[in-house]
Tab-separated table of C-alpha atoms and ligand atoms in Angstrom:
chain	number	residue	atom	x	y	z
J	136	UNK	CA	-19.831	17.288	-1.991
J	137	UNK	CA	-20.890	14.201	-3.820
J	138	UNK	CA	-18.553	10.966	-2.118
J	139	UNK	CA	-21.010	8.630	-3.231
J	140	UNK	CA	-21.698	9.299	-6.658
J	141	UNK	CA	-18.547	8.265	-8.797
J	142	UNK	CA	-17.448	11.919	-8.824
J	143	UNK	CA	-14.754	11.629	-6.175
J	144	UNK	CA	-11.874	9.599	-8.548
J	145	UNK	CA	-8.039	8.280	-7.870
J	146	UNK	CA	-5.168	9.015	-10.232
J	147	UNK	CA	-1.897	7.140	-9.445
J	148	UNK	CA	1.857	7.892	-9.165
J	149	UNK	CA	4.364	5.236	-9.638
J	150	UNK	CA	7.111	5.222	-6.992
J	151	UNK	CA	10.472	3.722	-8.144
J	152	UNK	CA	13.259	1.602	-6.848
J	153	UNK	CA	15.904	4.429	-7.726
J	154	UNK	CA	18.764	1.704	-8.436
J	155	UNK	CA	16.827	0.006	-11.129
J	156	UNK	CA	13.375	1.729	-11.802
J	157	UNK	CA	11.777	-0.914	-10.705
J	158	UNK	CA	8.193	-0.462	-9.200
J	159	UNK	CA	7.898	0.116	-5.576
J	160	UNK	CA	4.570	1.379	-5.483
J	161	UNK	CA	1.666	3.618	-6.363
J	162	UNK	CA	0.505	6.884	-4.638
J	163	UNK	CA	-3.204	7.005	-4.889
J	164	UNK	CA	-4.174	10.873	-5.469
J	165	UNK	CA	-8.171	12.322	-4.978
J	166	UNK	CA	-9.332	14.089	-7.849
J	167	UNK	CA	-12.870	15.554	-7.574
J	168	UNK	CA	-14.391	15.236	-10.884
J	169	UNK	CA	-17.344	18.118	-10.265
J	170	UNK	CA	-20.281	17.973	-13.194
J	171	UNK	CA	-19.364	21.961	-13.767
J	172	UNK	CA	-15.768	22.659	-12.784
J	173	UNK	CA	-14.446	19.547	-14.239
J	174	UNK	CA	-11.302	17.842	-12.708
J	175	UNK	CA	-10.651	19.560	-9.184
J	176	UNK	CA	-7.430	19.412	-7.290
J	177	UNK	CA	-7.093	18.005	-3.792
J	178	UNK	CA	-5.753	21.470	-2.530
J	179	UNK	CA	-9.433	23.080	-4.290
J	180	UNK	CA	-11.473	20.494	-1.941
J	181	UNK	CA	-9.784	18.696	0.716
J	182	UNK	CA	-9.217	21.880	3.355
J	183	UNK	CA	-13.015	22.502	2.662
J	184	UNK	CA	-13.402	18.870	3.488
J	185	UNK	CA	-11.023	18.826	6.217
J	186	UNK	CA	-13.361	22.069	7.640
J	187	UNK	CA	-16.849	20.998	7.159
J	188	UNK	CA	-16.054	16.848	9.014
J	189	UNK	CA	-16.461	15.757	5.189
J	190	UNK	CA	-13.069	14.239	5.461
J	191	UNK	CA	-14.065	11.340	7.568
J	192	UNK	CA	-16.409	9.677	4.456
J	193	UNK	CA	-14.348	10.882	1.850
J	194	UNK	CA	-11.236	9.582	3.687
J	195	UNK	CA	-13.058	5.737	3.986
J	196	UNK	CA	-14.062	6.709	0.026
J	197	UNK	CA	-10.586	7.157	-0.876
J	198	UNK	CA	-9.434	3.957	0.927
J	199	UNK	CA	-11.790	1.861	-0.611
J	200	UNK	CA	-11.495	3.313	-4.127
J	201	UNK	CA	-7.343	2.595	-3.487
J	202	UNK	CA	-7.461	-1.189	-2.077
J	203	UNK	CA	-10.297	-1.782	-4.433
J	204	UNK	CA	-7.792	-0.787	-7.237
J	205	UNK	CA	-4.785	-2.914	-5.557
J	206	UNK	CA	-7.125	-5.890	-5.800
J	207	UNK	CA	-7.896	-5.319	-9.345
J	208	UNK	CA	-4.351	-4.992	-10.095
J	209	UNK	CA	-3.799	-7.703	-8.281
J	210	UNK	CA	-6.231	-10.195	-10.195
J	211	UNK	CA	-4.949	-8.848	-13.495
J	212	UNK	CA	-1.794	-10.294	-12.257
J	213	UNK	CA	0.070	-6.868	-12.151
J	214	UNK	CA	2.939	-6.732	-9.810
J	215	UNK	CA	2.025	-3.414	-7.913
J	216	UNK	CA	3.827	-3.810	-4.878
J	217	UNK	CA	1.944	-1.531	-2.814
J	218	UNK	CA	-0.791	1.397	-3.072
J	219	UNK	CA	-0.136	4.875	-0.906
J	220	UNK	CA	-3.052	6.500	0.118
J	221	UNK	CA	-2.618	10.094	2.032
J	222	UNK	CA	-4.480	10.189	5.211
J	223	UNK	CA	-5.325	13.785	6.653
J	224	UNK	CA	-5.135	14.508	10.388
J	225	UNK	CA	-8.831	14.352	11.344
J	226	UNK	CA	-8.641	10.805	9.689
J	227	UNK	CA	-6.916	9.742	13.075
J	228	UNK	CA	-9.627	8.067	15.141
J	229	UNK	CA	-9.362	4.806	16.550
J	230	UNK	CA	-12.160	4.021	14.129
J	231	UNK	CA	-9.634	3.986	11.756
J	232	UNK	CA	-7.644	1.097	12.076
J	233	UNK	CA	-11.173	-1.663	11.835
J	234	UNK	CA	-12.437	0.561	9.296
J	235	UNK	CA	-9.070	-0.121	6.796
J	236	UNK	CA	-8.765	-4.091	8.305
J	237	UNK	CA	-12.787	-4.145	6.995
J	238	UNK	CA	-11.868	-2.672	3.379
J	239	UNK	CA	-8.138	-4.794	3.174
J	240	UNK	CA	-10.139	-8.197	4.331
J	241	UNK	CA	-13.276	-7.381	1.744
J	242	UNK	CA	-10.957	-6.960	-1.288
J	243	UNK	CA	-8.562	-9.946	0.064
J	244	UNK	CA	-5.456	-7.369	-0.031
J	245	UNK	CA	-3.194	-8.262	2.418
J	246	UNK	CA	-2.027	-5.119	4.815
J	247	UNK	CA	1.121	-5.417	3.463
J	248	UNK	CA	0.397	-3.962	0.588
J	249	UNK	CA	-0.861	-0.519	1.644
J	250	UNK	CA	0.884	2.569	3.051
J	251	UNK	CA	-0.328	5.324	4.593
J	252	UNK	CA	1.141	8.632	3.917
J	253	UNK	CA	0.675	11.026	7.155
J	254	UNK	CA	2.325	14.680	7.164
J	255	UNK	CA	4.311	15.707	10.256
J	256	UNK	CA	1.831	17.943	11.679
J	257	UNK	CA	-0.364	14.859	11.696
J	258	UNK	CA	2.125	13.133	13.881
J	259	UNK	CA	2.591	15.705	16.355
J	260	UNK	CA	-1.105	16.423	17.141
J	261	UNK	CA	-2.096	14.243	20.104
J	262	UNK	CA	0.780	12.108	20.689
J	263	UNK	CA	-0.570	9.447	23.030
J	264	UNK	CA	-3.478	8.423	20.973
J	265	UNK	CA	-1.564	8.817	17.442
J	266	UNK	CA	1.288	6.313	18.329
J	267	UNK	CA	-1.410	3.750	19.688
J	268	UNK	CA	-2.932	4.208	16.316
J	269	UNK	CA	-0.401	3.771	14.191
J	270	UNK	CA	1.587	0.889	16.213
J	271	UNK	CA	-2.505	-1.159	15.562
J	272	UNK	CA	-1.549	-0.280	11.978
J	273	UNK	CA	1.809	-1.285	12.042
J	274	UNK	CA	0.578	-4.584	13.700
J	275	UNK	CA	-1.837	-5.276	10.976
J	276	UNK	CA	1.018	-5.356	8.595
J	277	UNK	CA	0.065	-1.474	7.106
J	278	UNK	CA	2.685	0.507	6.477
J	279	UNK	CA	3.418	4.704	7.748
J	280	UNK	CA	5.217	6.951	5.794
J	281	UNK	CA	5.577	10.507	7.016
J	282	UNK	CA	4.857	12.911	3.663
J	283	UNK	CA	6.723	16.056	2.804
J	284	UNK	CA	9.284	15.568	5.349
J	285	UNK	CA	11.616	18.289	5.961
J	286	UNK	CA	8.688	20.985	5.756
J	287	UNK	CA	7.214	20.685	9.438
J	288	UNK	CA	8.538	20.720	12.272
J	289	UNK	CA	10.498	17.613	11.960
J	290	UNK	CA	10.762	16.530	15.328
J	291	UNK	CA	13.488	13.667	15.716
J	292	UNK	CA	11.514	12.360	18.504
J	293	UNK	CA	8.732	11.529	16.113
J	294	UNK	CA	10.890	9.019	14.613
J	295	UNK	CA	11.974	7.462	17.357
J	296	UNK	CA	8.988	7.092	19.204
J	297	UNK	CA	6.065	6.084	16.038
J	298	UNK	CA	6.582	3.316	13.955
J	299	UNK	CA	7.211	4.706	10.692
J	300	UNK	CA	8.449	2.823	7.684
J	301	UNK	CA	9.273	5.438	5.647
J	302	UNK	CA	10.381	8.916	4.738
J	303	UNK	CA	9.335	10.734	2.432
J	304	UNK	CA	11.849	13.458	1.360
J	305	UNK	CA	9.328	17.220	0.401
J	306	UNK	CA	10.174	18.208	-2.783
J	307	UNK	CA	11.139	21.797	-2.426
J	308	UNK	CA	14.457	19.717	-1.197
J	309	UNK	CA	15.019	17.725	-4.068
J	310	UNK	CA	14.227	21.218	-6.610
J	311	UNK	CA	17.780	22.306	-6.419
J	312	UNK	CA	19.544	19.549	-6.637
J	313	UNK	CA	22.330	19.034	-7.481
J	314	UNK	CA	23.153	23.252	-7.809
J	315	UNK	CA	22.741	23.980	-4.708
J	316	UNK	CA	25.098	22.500	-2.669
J	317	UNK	CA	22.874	23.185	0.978
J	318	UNK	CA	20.155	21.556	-0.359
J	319	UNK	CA	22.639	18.284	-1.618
J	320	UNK	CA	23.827	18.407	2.478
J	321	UNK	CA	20.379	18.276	3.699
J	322	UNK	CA	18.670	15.561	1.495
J	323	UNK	CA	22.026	13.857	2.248
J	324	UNK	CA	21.942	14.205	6.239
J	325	UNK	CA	18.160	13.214	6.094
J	326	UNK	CA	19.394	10.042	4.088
J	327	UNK	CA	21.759	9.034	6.488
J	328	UNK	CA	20.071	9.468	9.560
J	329	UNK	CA	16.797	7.771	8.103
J	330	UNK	CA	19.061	4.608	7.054
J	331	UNK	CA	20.646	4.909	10.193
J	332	UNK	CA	17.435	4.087	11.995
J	333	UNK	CA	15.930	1.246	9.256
J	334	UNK	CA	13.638	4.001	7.484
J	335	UNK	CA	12.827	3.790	3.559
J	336	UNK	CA	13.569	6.935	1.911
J	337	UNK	CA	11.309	8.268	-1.057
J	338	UNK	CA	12.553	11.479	-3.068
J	339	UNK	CA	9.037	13.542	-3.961
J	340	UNK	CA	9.123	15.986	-7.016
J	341	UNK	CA	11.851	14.087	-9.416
J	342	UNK	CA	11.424	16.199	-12.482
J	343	UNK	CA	14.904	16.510	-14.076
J	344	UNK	CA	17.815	13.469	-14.743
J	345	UNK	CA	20.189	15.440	-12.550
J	346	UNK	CA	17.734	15.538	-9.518
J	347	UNK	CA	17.736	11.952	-10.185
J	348	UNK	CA	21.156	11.104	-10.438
J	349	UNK	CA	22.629	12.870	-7.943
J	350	UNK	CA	19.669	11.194	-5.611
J	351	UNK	CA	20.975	7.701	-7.002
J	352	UNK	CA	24.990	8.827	-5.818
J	353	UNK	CA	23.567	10.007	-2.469
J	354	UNK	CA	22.263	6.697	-2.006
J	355	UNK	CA	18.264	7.581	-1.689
J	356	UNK	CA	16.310	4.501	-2.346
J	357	UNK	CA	12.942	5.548	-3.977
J	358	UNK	CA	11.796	8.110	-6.042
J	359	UNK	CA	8.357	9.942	-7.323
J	360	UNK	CA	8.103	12.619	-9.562
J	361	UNK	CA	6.959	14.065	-13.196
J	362	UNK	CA	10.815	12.491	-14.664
J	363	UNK	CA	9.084	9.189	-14.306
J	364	UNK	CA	5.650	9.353	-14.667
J	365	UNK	CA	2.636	12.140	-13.803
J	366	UNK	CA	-0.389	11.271	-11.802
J	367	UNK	CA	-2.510	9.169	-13.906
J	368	UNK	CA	-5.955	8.121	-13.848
J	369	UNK	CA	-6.909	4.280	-13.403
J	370	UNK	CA	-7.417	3.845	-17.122
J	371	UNK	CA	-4.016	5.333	-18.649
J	372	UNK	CA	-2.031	3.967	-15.302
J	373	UNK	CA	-3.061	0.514	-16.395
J	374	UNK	CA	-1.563	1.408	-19.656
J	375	UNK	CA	1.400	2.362	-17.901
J	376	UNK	CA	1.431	-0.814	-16.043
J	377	UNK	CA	1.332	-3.243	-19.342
J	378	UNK	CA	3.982	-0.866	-21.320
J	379	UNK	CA	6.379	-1.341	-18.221
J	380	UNK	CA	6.027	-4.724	-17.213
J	381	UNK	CA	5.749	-6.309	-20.998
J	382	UNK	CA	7.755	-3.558	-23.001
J	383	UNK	CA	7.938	-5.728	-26.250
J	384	UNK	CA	4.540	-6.709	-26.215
J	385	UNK	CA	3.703	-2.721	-25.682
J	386	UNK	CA	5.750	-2.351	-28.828
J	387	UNK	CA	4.667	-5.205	-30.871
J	388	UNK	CA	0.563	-3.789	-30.636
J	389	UNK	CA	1.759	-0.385	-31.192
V	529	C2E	P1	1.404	14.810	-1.694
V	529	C2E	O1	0.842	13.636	-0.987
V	529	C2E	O2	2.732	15.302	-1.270
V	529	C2E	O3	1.376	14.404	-3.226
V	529	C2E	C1	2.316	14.813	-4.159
V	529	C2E	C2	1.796	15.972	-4.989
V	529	C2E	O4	2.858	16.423	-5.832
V	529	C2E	C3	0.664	15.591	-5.938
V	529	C2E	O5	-0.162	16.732	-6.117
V	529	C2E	C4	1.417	15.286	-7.225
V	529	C2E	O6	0.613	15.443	-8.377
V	529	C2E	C5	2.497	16.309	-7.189
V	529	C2E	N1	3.686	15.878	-7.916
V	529	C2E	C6	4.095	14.629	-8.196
V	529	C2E	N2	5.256	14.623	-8.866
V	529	C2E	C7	5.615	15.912	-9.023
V	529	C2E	C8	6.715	16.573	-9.645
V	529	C2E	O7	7.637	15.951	-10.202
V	529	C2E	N3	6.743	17.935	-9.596
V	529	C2E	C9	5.748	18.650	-8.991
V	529	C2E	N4	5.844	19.988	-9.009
V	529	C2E	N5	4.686	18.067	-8.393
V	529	C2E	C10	4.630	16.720	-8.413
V	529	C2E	P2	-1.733	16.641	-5.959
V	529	C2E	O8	-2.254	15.387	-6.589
V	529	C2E	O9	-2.312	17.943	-6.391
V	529	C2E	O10	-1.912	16.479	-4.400
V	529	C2E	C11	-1.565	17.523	-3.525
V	529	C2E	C12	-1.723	17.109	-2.092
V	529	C2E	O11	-3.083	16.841	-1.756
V	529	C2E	C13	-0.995	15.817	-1.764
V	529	C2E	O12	0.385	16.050	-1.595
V	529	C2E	C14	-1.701	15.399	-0.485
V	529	C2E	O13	-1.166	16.096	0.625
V	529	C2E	C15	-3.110	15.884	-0.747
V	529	C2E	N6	-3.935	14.731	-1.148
V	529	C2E	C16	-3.991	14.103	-2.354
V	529	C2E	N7	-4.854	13.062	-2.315
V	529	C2E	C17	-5.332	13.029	-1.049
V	529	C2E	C18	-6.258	12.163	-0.358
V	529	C2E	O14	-6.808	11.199	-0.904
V	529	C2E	N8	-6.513	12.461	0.953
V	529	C2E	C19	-5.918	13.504	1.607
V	529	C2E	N9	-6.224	13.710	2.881
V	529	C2E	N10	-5.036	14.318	1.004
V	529	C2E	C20	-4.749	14.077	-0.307
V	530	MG	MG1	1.508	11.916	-0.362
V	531	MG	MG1	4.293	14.861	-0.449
């Protein structure tokens, strides 16, 4: 697999402040961009990666390529609040936490500005040494969101023992809404209890108005999905970026 050689690429997701579609932040998503196959999918590359101890470089790749971007964003003057980079479990060594301070203090992007998006499985692997981890994280000013949530075993103990930041609701969840009325009951008892306790909440998978309003009424703060925007690569997301943040100017050169 070729990290090195430009072929490993980022597309971005906004993430929206669901009360006035404001920007929250961006979801950084790997794209391999193979010389034959053309534009691969994370699921076509990253369990391969995950099997063969590739993840570790491509992990560190996929940071840097991220904060690298924030930076740019940053000296273009572009309000991105924060990037989101997903971090697989094998990423978890205590290696981790200099390696990110190293890339954040290169660029000059302060911690605050990235997330780290972990899935629950992640969390639940070797408790001890995960929660020291991600409280050095935490410390550095990085934020933890746990992906997909809902999917795993969602242990509440998780959230009260790691210091998360954020929860980020699995779309299969947020499909049905607002038809089916079990599915409205659980994103709205995951709301609760995640406000309850000081955690964000992010809706994942926002494809239809409906999903979106009745996300809104229920009182979920973010949201990320195809209604708003697809992944995008660097290029068209800095389009993005000028259209939303200077709207008549976007209309004036058009
Ligand atoms: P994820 O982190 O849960 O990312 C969200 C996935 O849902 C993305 O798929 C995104 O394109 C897709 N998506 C976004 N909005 C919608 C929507 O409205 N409807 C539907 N049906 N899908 C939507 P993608 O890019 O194929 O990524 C799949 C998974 O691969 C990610 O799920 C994440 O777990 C993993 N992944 C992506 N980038 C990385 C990475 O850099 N490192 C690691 N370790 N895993 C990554
Ligand atoms: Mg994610
Ligand atoms: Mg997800």
């Amino acid at each position: 697999m070729a990290i090195d050689d430009g072929q490993l690429v980022l597309h971005f997701q906004p993430q929206l402040h669901l009360v006035d579609q404001s920007l929250s932040g961006m979801e950084a998503l790997v794209r391999w961009n193979h010389p034959r196959l053309g534009l691969l999918a994370p699921a076509r590359f990253i369990p391969l990666a995950e099997d063969s101890g590739l993840i570790w470089p491509l992990g560190l790749k996929v940071m840097e390529l991220a904060i690298a971007q924030m930076a740019a964003w940053r000296a273009q003057g572009l309000t991105v609040p924060r990037v989101a980079v997903n971090v697989s479990p094998m990423q978890l060594r205590p290696e981790l936490v200099d390696a990110i301070a190293e890339i954040l203090a290169r660029h000059g992007v302060p911690a605050e500005c990235l997330e780290v998006e972990l899935t629950e499985s992640a969390l639940t692997a070797d408790g001890p040494a995960v929660n020291g981890l991600l409280k050095a994280l935490r410390d550095m000013g990085v934020s933890i969101a746990i992906d997909d949530f809902g999917v795993d075993y969602s242990s509440l103990t998780l959230l009260r023992r790691l210091p998360i930041s954020a929860l980020k609701i699995d779309r299969s969840f947020v499909a049905e809404l607002p038809a089916n009325r079990q599915d409205v009951a659980i994103v709205e008892a995951i709301l609760t209890m995640a406000h309850s306790i000081g955690l964000r909440t992010v809706a994942e998978g926002v494809e239809h108005t409906e999903q979106n309003v009745t996300l809104g009424v229920l009182g979920c703060q973010e949201g990320q999905g195809y209604l708003f925007c697809k992944p995008r690569s660097a290029q068209d997301t800095l389009a993005w970026l000028n259209a939303t943040m200077n709207p008549l100017e976007a209309v004036t050169a058009a």
